[in-house]
Structures are given as structure tokens and as C-alpha cells.
CSV table of C-alpha atoms in Angstrom, one decimal:
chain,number,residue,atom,x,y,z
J,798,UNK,CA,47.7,42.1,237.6
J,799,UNK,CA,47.0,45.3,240.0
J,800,UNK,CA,43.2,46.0,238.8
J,801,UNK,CA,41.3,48.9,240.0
J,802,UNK,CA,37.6,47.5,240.4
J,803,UNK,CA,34.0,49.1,240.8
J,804,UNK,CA,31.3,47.5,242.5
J,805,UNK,CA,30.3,44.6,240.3
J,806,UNK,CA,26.9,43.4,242.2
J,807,UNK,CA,28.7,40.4,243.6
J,808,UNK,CA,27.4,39.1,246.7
J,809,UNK,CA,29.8,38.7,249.4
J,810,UNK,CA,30.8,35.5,248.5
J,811,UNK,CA,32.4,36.5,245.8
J,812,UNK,CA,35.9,37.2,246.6
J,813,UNK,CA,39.2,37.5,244.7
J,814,UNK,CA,39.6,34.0,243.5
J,815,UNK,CA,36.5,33.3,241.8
J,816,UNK,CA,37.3,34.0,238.6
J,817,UNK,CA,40.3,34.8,236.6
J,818,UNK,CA,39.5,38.4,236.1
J,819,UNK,CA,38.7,39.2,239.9
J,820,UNK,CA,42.3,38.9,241.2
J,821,UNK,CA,45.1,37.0,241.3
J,822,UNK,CA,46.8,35.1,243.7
J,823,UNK,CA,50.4,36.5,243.0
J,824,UNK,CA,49.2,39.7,244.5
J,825,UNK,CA,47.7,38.1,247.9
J,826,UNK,CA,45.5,40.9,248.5
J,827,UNK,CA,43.2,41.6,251.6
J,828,UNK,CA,39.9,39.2,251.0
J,829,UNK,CA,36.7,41.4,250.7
J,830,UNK,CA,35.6,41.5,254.3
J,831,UNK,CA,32.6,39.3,255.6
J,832,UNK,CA,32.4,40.7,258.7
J,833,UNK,CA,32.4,44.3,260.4
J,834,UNK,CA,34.0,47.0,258.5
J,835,UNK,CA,34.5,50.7,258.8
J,836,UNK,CA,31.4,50.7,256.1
J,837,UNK,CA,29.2,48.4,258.3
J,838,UNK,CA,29.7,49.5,261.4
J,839,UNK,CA,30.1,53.1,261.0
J,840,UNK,CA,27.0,54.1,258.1
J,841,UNK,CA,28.6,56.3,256.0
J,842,UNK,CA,26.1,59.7,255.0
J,843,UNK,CA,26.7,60.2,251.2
J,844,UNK,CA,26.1,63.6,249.5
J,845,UNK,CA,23.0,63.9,248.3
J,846,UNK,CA,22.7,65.2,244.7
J,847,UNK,CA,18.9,65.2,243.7
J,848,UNK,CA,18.2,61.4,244.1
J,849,UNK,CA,21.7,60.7,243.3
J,850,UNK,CA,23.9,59.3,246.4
J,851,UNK,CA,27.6,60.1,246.1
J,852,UNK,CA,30.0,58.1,248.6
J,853,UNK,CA,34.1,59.0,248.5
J,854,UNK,CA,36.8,57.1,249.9
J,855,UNK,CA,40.5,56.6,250.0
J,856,UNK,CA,43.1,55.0,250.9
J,857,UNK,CA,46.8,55.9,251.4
J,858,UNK,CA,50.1,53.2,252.0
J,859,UNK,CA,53.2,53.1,252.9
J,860,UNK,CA,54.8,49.8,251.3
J,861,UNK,CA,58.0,47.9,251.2
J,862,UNK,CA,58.4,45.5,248.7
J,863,UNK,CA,61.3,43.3,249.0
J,864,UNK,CA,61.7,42.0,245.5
J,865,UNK,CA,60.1,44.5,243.4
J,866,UNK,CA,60.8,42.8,239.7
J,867,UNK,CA,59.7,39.6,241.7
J,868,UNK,CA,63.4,37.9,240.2
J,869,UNK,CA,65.2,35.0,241.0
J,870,UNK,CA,68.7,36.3,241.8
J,871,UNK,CA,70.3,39.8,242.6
J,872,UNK,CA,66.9,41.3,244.0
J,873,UNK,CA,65.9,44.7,244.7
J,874,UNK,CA,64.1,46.2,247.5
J,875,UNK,CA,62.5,49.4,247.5
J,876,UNK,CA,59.7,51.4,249.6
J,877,UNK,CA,56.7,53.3,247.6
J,878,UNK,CA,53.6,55.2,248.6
J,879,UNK,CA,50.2,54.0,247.6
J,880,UNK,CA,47.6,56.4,246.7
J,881,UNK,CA,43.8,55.6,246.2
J,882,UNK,CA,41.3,57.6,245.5
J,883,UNK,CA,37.1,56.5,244.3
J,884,UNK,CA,33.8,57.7,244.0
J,885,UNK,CA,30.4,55.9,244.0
J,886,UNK,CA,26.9,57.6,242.8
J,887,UNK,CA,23.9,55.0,243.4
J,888,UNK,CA,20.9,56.2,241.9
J,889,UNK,CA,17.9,53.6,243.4
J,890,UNK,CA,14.1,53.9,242.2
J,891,UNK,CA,11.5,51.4,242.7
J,892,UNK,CA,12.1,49.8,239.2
J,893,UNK,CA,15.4,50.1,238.4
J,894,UNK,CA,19.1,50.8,240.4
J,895,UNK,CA,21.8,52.4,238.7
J,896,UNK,CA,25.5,52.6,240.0
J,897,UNK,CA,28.4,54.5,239.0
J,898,UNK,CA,32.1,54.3,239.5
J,899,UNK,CA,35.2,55.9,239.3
J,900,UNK,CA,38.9,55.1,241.0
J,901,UNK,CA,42.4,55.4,240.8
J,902,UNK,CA,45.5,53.8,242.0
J,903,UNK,CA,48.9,55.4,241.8
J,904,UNK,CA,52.1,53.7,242.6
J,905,UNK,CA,55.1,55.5,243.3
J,906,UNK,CA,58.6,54.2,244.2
J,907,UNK,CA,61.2,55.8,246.2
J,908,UNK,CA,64.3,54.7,244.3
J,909,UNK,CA,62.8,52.4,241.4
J,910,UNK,CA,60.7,55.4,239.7
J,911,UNK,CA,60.8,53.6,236.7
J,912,UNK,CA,58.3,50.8,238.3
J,913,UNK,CA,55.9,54.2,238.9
J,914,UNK,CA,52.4,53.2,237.8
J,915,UNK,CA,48.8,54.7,237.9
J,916,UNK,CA,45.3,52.5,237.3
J,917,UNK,CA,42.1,54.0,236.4
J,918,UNK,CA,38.3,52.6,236.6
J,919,UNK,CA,35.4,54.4,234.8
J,920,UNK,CA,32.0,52.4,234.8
J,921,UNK,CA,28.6,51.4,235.2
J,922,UNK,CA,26.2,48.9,236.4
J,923,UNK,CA,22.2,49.2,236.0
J,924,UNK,CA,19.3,46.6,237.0
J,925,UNK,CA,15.9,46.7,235.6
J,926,UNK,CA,13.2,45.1,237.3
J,927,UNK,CA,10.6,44.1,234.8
J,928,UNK,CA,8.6,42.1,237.3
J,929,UNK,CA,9.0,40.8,241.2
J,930,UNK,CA,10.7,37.6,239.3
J,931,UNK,CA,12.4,39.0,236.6
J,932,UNK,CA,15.4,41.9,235.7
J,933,UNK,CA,17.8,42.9,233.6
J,934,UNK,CA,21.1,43.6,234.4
J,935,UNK,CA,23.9,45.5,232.0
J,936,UNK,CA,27.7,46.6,232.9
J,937,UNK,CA,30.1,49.2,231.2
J,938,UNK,CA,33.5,49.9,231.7
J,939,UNK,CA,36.9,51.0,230.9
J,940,UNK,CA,40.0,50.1,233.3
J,941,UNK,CA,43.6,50.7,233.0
J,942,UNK,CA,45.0,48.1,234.8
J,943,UNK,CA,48.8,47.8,235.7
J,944,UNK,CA,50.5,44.2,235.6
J,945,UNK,CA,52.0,42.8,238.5
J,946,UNK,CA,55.8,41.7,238.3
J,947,UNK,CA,54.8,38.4,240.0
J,948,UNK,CA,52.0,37.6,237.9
J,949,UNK,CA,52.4,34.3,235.6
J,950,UNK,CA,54.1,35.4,232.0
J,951,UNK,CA,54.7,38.7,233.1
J,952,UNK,CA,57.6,40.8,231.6
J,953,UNK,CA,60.7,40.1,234.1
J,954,UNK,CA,63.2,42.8,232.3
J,955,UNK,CA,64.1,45.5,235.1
J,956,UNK,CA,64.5,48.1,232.5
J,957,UNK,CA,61.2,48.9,231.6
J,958,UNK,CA,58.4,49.1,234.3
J,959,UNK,CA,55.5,47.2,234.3
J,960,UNK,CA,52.5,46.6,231.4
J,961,UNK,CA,49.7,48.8,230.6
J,962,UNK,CA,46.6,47.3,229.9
J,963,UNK,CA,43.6,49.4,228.3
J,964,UNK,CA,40.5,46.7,229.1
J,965,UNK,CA,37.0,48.1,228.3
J,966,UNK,CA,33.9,45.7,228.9
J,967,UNK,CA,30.4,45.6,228.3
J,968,UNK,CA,27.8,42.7,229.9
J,969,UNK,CA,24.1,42.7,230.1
J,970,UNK,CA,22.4,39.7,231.3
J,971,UNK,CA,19.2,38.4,232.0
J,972,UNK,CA,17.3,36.6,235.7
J,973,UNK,CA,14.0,34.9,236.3
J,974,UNK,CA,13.8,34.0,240.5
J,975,UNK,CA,10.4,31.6,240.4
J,976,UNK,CA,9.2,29.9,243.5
J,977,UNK,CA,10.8,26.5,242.7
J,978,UNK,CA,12.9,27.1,239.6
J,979,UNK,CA,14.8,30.2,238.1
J,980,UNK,CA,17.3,30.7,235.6
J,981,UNK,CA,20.1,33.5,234.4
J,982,UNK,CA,21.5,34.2,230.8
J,983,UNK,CA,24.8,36.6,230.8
J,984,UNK,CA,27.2,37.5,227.8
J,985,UNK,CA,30.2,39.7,228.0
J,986,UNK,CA,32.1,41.0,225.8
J,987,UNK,CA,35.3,42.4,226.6
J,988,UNK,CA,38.7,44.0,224.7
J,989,UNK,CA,42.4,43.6,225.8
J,990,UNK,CA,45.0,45.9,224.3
J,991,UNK,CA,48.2,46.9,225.7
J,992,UNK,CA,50.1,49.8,225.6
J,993,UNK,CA,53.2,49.2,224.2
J,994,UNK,CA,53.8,48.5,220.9
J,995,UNK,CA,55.7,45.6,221.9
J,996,UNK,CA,52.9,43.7,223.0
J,997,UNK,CA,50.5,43.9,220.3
J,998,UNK,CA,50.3,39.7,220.1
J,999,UNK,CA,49.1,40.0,223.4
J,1000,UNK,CA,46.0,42.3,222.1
J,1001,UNK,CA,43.0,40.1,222.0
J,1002,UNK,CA,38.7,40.2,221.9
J,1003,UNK,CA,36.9,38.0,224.3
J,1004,UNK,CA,33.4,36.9,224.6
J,1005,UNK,CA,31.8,35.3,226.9
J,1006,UNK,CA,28.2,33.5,227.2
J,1007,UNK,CA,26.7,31.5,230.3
J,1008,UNK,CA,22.8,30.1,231.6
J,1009,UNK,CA,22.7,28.6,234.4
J,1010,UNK,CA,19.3,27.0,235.6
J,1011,UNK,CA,18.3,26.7,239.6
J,1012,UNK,CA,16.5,24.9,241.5
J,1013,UNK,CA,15.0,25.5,245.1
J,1014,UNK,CA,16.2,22.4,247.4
J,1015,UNK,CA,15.2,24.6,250.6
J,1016,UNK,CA,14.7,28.0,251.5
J,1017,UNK,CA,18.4,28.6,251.6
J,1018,UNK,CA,19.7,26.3,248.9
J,1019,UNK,CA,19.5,25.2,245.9
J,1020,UNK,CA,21.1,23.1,242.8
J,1021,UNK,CA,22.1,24.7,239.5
J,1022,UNK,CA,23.5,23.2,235.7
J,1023,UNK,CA,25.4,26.0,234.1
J,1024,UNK,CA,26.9,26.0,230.7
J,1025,UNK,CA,29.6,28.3,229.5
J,1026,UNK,CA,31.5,29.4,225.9
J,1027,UNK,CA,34.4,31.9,225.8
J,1028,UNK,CA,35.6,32.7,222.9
J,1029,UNK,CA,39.4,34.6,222.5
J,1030,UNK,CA,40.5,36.4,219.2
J,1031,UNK,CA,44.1,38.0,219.0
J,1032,UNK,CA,44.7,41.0,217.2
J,1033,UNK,CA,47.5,39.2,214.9
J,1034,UNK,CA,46.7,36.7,212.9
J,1035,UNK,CA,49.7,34.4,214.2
J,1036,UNK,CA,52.3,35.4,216.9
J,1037,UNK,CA,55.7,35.4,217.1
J,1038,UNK,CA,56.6,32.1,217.2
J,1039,UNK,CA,53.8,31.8,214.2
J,1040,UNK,CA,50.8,30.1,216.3
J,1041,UNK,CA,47.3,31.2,215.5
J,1042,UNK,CA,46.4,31.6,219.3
J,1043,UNK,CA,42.6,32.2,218.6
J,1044,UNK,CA,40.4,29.9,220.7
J,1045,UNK,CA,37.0,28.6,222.0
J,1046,UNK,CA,35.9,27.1,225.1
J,1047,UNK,CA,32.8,25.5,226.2
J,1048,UNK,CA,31.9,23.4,228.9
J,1049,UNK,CA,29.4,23.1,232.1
J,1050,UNK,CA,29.4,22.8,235.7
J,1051,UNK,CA,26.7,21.4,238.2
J,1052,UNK,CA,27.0,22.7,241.9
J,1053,UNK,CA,25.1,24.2,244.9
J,1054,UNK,CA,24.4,27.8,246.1
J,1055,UNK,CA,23.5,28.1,249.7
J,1056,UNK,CA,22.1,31.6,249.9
J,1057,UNK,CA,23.4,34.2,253.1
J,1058,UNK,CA,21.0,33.2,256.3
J,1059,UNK,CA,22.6,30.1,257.9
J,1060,UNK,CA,26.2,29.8,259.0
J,1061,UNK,CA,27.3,28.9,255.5
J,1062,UNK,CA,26.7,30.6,252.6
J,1063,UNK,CA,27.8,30.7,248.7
J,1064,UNK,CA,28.3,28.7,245.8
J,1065,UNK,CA,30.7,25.7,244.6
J,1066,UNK,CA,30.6,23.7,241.2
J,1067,UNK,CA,32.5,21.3,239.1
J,1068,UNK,CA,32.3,19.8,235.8
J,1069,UNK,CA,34.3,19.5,232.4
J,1070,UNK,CA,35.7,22.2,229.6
J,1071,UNK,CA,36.5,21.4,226.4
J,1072,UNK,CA,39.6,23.7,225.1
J,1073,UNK,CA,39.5,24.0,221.1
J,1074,UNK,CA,42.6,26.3,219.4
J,1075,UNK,CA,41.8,27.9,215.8
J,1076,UNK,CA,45.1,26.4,214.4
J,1077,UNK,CA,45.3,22.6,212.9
J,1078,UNK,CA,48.9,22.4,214.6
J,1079,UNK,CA,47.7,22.6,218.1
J,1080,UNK,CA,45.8,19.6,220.0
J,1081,UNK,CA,42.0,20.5,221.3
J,1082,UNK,CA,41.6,18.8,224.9
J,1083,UNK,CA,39.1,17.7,227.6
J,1084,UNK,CA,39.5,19.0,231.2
J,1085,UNK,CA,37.9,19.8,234.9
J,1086,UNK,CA,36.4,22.8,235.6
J,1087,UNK,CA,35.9,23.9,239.0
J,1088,UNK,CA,34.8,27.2,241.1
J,1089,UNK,CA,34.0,27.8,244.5
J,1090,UNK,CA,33.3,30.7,246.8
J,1091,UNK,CA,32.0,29.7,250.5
J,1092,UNK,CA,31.8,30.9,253.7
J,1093,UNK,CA,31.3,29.5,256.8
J,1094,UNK,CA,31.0,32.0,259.7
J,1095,UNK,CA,29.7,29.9,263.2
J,1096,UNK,CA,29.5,33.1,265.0
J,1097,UNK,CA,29.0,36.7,264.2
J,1098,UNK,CA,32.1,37.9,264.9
J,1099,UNK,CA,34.3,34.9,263.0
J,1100,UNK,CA,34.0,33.9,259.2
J,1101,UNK,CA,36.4,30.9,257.5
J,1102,UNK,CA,36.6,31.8,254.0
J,1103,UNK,CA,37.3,29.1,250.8
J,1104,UNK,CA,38.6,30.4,247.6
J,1105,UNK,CA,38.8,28.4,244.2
J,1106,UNK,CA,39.4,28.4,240.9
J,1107,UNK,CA,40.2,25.4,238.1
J,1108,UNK,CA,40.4,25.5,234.5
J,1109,UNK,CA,41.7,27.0,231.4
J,1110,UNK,CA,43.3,30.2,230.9
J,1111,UNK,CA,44.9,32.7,227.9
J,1112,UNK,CA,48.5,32.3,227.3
J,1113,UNK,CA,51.0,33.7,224.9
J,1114,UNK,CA,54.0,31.9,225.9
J,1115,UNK,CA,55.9,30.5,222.8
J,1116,UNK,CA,55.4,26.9,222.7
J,1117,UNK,CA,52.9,26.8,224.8
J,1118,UNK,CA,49.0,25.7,223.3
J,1119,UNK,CA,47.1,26.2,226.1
J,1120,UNK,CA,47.9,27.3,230.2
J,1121,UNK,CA,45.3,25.6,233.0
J,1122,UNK,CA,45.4,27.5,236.8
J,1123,UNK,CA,44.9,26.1,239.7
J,1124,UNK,CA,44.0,28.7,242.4
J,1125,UNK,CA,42.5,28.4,245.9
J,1126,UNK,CA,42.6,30.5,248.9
J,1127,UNK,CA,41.8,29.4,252.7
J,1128,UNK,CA,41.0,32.6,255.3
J,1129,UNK,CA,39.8,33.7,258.4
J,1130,UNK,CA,38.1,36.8,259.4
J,1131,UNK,CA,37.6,38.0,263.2
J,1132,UNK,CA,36.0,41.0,264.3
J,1133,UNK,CA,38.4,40.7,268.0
J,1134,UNK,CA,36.1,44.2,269.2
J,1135,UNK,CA,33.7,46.2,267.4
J,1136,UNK,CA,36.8,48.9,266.2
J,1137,UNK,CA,39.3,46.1,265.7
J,1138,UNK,CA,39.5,43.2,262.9
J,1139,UNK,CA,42.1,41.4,261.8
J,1140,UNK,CA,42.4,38.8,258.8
J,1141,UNK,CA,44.7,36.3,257.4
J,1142,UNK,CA,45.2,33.7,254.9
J,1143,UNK,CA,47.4,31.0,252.9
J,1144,UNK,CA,47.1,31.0,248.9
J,1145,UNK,CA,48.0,28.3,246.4
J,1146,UNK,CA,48.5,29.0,243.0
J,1147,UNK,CA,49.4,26.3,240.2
J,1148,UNK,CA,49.8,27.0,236.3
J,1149,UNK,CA,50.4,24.3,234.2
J,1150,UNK,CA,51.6,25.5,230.1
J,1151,UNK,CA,50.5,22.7,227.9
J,1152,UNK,CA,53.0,21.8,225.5
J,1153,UNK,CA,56.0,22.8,227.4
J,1154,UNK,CA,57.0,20.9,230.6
J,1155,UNK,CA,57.0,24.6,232.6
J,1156,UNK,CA,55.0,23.9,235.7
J,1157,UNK,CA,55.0,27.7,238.6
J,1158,UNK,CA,53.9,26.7,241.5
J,1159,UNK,CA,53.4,29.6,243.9
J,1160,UNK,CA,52.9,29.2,247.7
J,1161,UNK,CA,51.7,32.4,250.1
J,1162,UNK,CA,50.4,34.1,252.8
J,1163,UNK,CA,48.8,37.1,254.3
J,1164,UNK,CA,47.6,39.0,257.1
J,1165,UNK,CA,46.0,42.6,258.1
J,1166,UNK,CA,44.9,44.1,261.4
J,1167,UNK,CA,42.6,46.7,260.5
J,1168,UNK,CA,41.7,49.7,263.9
J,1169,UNK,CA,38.7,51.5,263.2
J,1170,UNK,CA,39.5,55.2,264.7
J,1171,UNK,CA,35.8,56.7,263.8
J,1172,UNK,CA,33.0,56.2,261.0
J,1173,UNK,CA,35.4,58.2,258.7
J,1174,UNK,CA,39.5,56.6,259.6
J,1175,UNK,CA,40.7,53.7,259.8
J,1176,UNK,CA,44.1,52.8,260.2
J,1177,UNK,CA,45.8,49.1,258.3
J,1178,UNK,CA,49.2,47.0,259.1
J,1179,UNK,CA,49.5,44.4,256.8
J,1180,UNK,CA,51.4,42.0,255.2
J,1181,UNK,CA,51.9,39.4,252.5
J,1182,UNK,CA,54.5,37.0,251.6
J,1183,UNK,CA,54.7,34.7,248.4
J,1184,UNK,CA,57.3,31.8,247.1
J,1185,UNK,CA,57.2,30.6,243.4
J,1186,UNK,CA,59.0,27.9,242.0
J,1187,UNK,CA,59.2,26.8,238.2
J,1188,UNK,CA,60.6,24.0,236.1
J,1189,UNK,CA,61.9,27.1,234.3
J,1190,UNK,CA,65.3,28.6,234.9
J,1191,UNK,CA,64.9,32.2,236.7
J,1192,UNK,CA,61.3,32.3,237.6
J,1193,UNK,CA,61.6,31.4,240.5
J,1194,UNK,CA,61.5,34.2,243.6
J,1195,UNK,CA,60.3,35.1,246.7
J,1196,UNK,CA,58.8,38.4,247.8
J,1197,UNK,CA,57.6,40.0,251.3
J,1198,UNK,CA,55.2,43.0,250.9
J,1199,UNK,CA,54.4,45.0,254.3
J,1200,UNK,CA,52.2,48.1,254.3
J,1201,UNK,CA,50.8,51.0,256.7
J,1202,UNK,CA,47.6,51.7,255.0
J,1203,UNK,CA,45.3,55.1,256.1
J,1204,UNK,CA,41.7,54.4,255.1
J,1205,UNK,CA,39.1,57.1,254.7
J,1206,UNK,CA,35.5,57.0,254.0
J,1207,UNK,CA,32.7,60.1,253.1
């Protein structure tokens, strides 16, 4: 799915494989960068409206896609241009931080105009700092997020262009940091509904709760117990192939968070989810949970970069109960001169549909060199490659995505 996201507060270990709504690994998209960007080394100077600061950028691409309905057979290739537009106000006061977003993405093709495509981001993300130890944190937004044609059950028809997804959110959460031991509540709440008409089983409600508990080990790590429950409700009482696909899912995970200082720095965790479907005809189950985001960077000019994600997932697929991804991503960031960085990477992706024997396996690449002209242009060449093979007849394809990207920054 292309997504259009504002700034989230994630730290930079947080990249696009975290979770299942931060990215997906069909789209083998640039990693967040770790080291210098045009951002970093180049301070922007925002407007200044009152105590509001503003910051624009945007970036414009030249792409070819090689198989743009990402098919098995009788592909077609086509160029399109890329346009990206976004805003940022941060308002910052002793007690509190508020930040704003807006951003777009339009697509459009050369020859293919019926693939044409534009997402939109609106939101907002506000901390409130009760005490030194202790905050608030709430989220708002609406996105209108495009589907990618390689993503997992995505449509595969050439005559109509991608989905539209309408997703609004909401999230407020709660953080105590204490000298040895802290502790973090979140729920989320979030609404799916698509476009078309045609897709209305598709349309679901999900929310989501998690705690997690910390403890210091050392100044830059420490252990944390996290549990979790999500909690999916379609639209439609029963789909088309007359499954209730309403479902909960709790679990935990145990792990270690190495906080930014040393040469390593982020989070991993592991433990068990247990995957229970609202309809009597479809089996509950018991299975491993896993998350990582880590970075190891031995110098300042060079960051290795792991990826990882393990566990259940929504699916719609007819006679499928349940789908459980497998994603992980291995990179490598350089900064080769202060105006010049290049990255690349290889990306797995696995997804297993229980109840069917259909097993996509998708294997991929990608790489960028990135020339910093001044603090405001930068100029991209990039590239990305990806291979998927299924135990079902016609999914399979492979697909080669190059790009000449302008970058700007205000």
C-alpha cells in the first residue's frame, strides 16, 4: 500500500518494517535515513508564524515501472511522474509540543492513465508534559492511501486502477520514565473504508490497546513485558463467501531497548499471540510474535540497519481464516562525503493464508544515491527490484522500479 505519512514521534529506529501499518515490503521503499541528510546537515529555517514553525518540502520523480499491475504473464511497462508536496507546523512550549501535518502524493502515468492515483495526509500529534516523568501523548488523522498492485491480496484486474482507501485514526497514550522503572499505556482506534462500492467487505473498525513496563538494566538499556489486544470488526456481518471475519488478538512480547548513545541502538522482542475469529466455523490458534528495529552504526558515517516483523495480519481472502507475515529488511547506510549518501538493502517478505495451502514468498532489493546540491536541493537515483512467488496460479511476478527523484526543502 502507497501511504502518505506525517511525523509520528518515532524515534529513528523505527523504520518501515516495524509494524504492519508503517510500510510494506512489496513497495521496497528508501529506509528512513540514520545518518546525514539534506535536513541534518543543511538546518532548514522554517517560517515563523507567531510561535508556530512552518517547514515545506517536496519531492518530484521520474519513474519506470516495469510491471505496473505487478502480473505474472503479458506485463506492461510504463514511465509516470511522481509529485510530492507536505507541510509541517511544530508549535513547542515548555509543557506541551504540538505538531501538524499535511502531504500529498500524486501518481501519474504516461500511457496507463487509468493506474493515475493521488494520496492525501491531514493530521496531528500533541505531547503534554504533566511532570519531568510523566506525559501524555494523543494522535489524529485522516489519510487517503492508494494500494499498491504488488501488495498481498491486492486487486490484479488491469481494467480498473488501483484501491482507495479512506483510513482516519485517533491514539492517545500515556508514559511514566522513573529512575529504575517506567511504563507506557496506548490505545488506537482506527477506521478502514474503501472507496468503491465493491469493496465494502473489506470495510472494517480496529482497535488497538498495549502497556508495556521497562526496566533500567544500564544507562542505555533496558528490559520491557508488553501486552497487546487488537480487535477487528467488518462492516458486513459475513462476507462473500459467508465468513464472519470479525476477530481478536491478544498476546505479549518480552524484549530489550538499547536507547541512541552507543553504536547500537533500538528495540527487538518476541513472544506468543493468540488469534481468536468471531465465527464457530473458523479454528482460534496460538502463534510467535516478533518485532525488531536495530541499528548498529560503528562509525559516524556508516549505519547497518535490521528490519522485522512476525505475526498475524487482516485478510479477506475466501477461504482463508487467518493470514501470518513474515517481514524483515537488512540495510546499509553510508554517508561516502558530507553532500553524498547512498543506501541499499535486501527485503524478505512471507505470507502464509491459513486455511488455504497459498504460501507468497516475495524476495527484493534496493538502492539510492542521494547528492546533496545545497541546504534546499537534493538530487536522488534509485532503484528497486522485487520477485514473488505463490503456490497460487498467476501471482507470481517480478517488477524493476527505477527513479530520478528532485528533492526540495524550505
Amino acid at each position: 500500500m502507497k501511504r502518505v505519512t506525517g511525523p509520528l514521534a518515532l524515534s529513528a529506529a523505527t523504520l518501515a518494517l516495524v509494524a504492519p501499518a508503517l510500510g510494506d515490503a512489496q513497495e521496497l521503499s528508501r529506509a528512513t535515513p540514520v545518518i546525514g541528510t539534506a535536513e541534518s546537515d543543511y538546518p532548514r529555517t522554517p517560517v515563523t508564524v507567531g510561535d508556530t514553525r512552518l517547514f515545506f518540502n517536496g519531492d518530484v520523480r521520474l519513474e519506470y515501472d516495469s510491471n505496473v499491475y505487478a502480473q505474472s504473464h503479458d506485463v506492461t511497462s510504463d514511465f509516470k511522474v511522481v509529485i510530492a508536496p507536505a507541510v509541517t507546523a511544530v508549535l513547542d512550549k515548555d509543557r506541551y509540543r504540538l505538531t501538524g501535518w499535511a502531504n500529498a502524493r500524486a501518481e501519474r502515468f504516461f500511457d496507463v492513465t487509468t493506474e493515475d492515483s493521488t494520496a492525501a495526509s491531514i493530521g496531528a500529534t500533541g505531547e503534554f508534559r504533566l511532570r519531568a516523568t510523566d506525559s501524555i501523548t494523543a494522535l489524529a488523522s485522516y489519510e487517503r492511501a492508494v494500494e499498491s498492485r504488488g501488495d498481498p491480496e491486492a486487486r490484479t484486474t488491469p481494467t480498473t486502477g488501483p484501491r482507495l482507501i479512506d483510513i482516519s485514526r485517533a491514539e492517545f497514550g500515556y508514559n511514566r520514565t522513573g529512575t529504575r522503572i517506567g511504563f507506557r499505556i496506548r490505545g488506537t482506534g482506527a477506521r478502514f473504508d474503501h472507496v468503491s462500492a465493491v469493496d465494502r467487505e473489506r470495510d472494517h473498525d480496529s482497535l488497538s490497546l498495549s502497556g508495556r513496563i521497562r526496566y533500567l538494566l544500564s544507562d542505555l538499556s533496558s528490559a520491557f513485558a508488553e501486552l497487546f489486544y487488537n480487535r477487528r470488526d467488518f462492516a458486513l456481518a459475513r462476507d462473500a463467501s459467508g465468513v464472519d471475519r470479525d476477530s481478536a488478538t491478544t498476546g505479549g512480547r518480552i524484549g530489550i531497548a538499547i536507547d541512541p548513545g552507543g553504536v547500537l541502538r533500538g528495540e527487538a522482542g518476541a513472544g506468543i499471540f493468540r488469534f481468536n475469529p468471531q465465527d464457530p466455523t473458523l479454528s482460534a490458534r496460538t502463534g510467535f510474535s516478533a518485532q525488531a528495529a536495530l541499528i548498529y552504526q560503528p562509525r559516524a558515517r556508516l549505519a547497518f540497519t535490521l528490519d522485522g516483523f512476525h505475526g498475524d495480519a487482516a485478510t479477506v481472502r475466501s477461504g482463508a481464516y487467518a493470514r501470518e507475515d513474515t517481514r524483515v529488511r537488512l540495510g546499509i547506510q553510508q554517508e561516502a562525503r558530507r553532500n553524498l549518501h547512498w543506501q541499499g538493502g535486501l527485503v524478505y517478505r512471507r505470507s502464509a493464508f491459513l486455511g488455504t495451502s497459498v504460501v507468497e514468498k516475495t524476495l527484493g532489493g534496493y538502492g539510492e544515491v542521494e547528492y546533496l546540491v545545497n541546504r534546499r536541493v537534493a538530487v536522488a537515483l534509485s532503484g528497486r527490484y522485487a520477485d514473488r512467488e505463490s503456490s497460487r496460479p498467476g501471482d507470481d511476478f517480478e517488477r524493476f522500479r527505477g527513479a530520478l527523484e528532485l528533492r526540495l526543502q524550505f
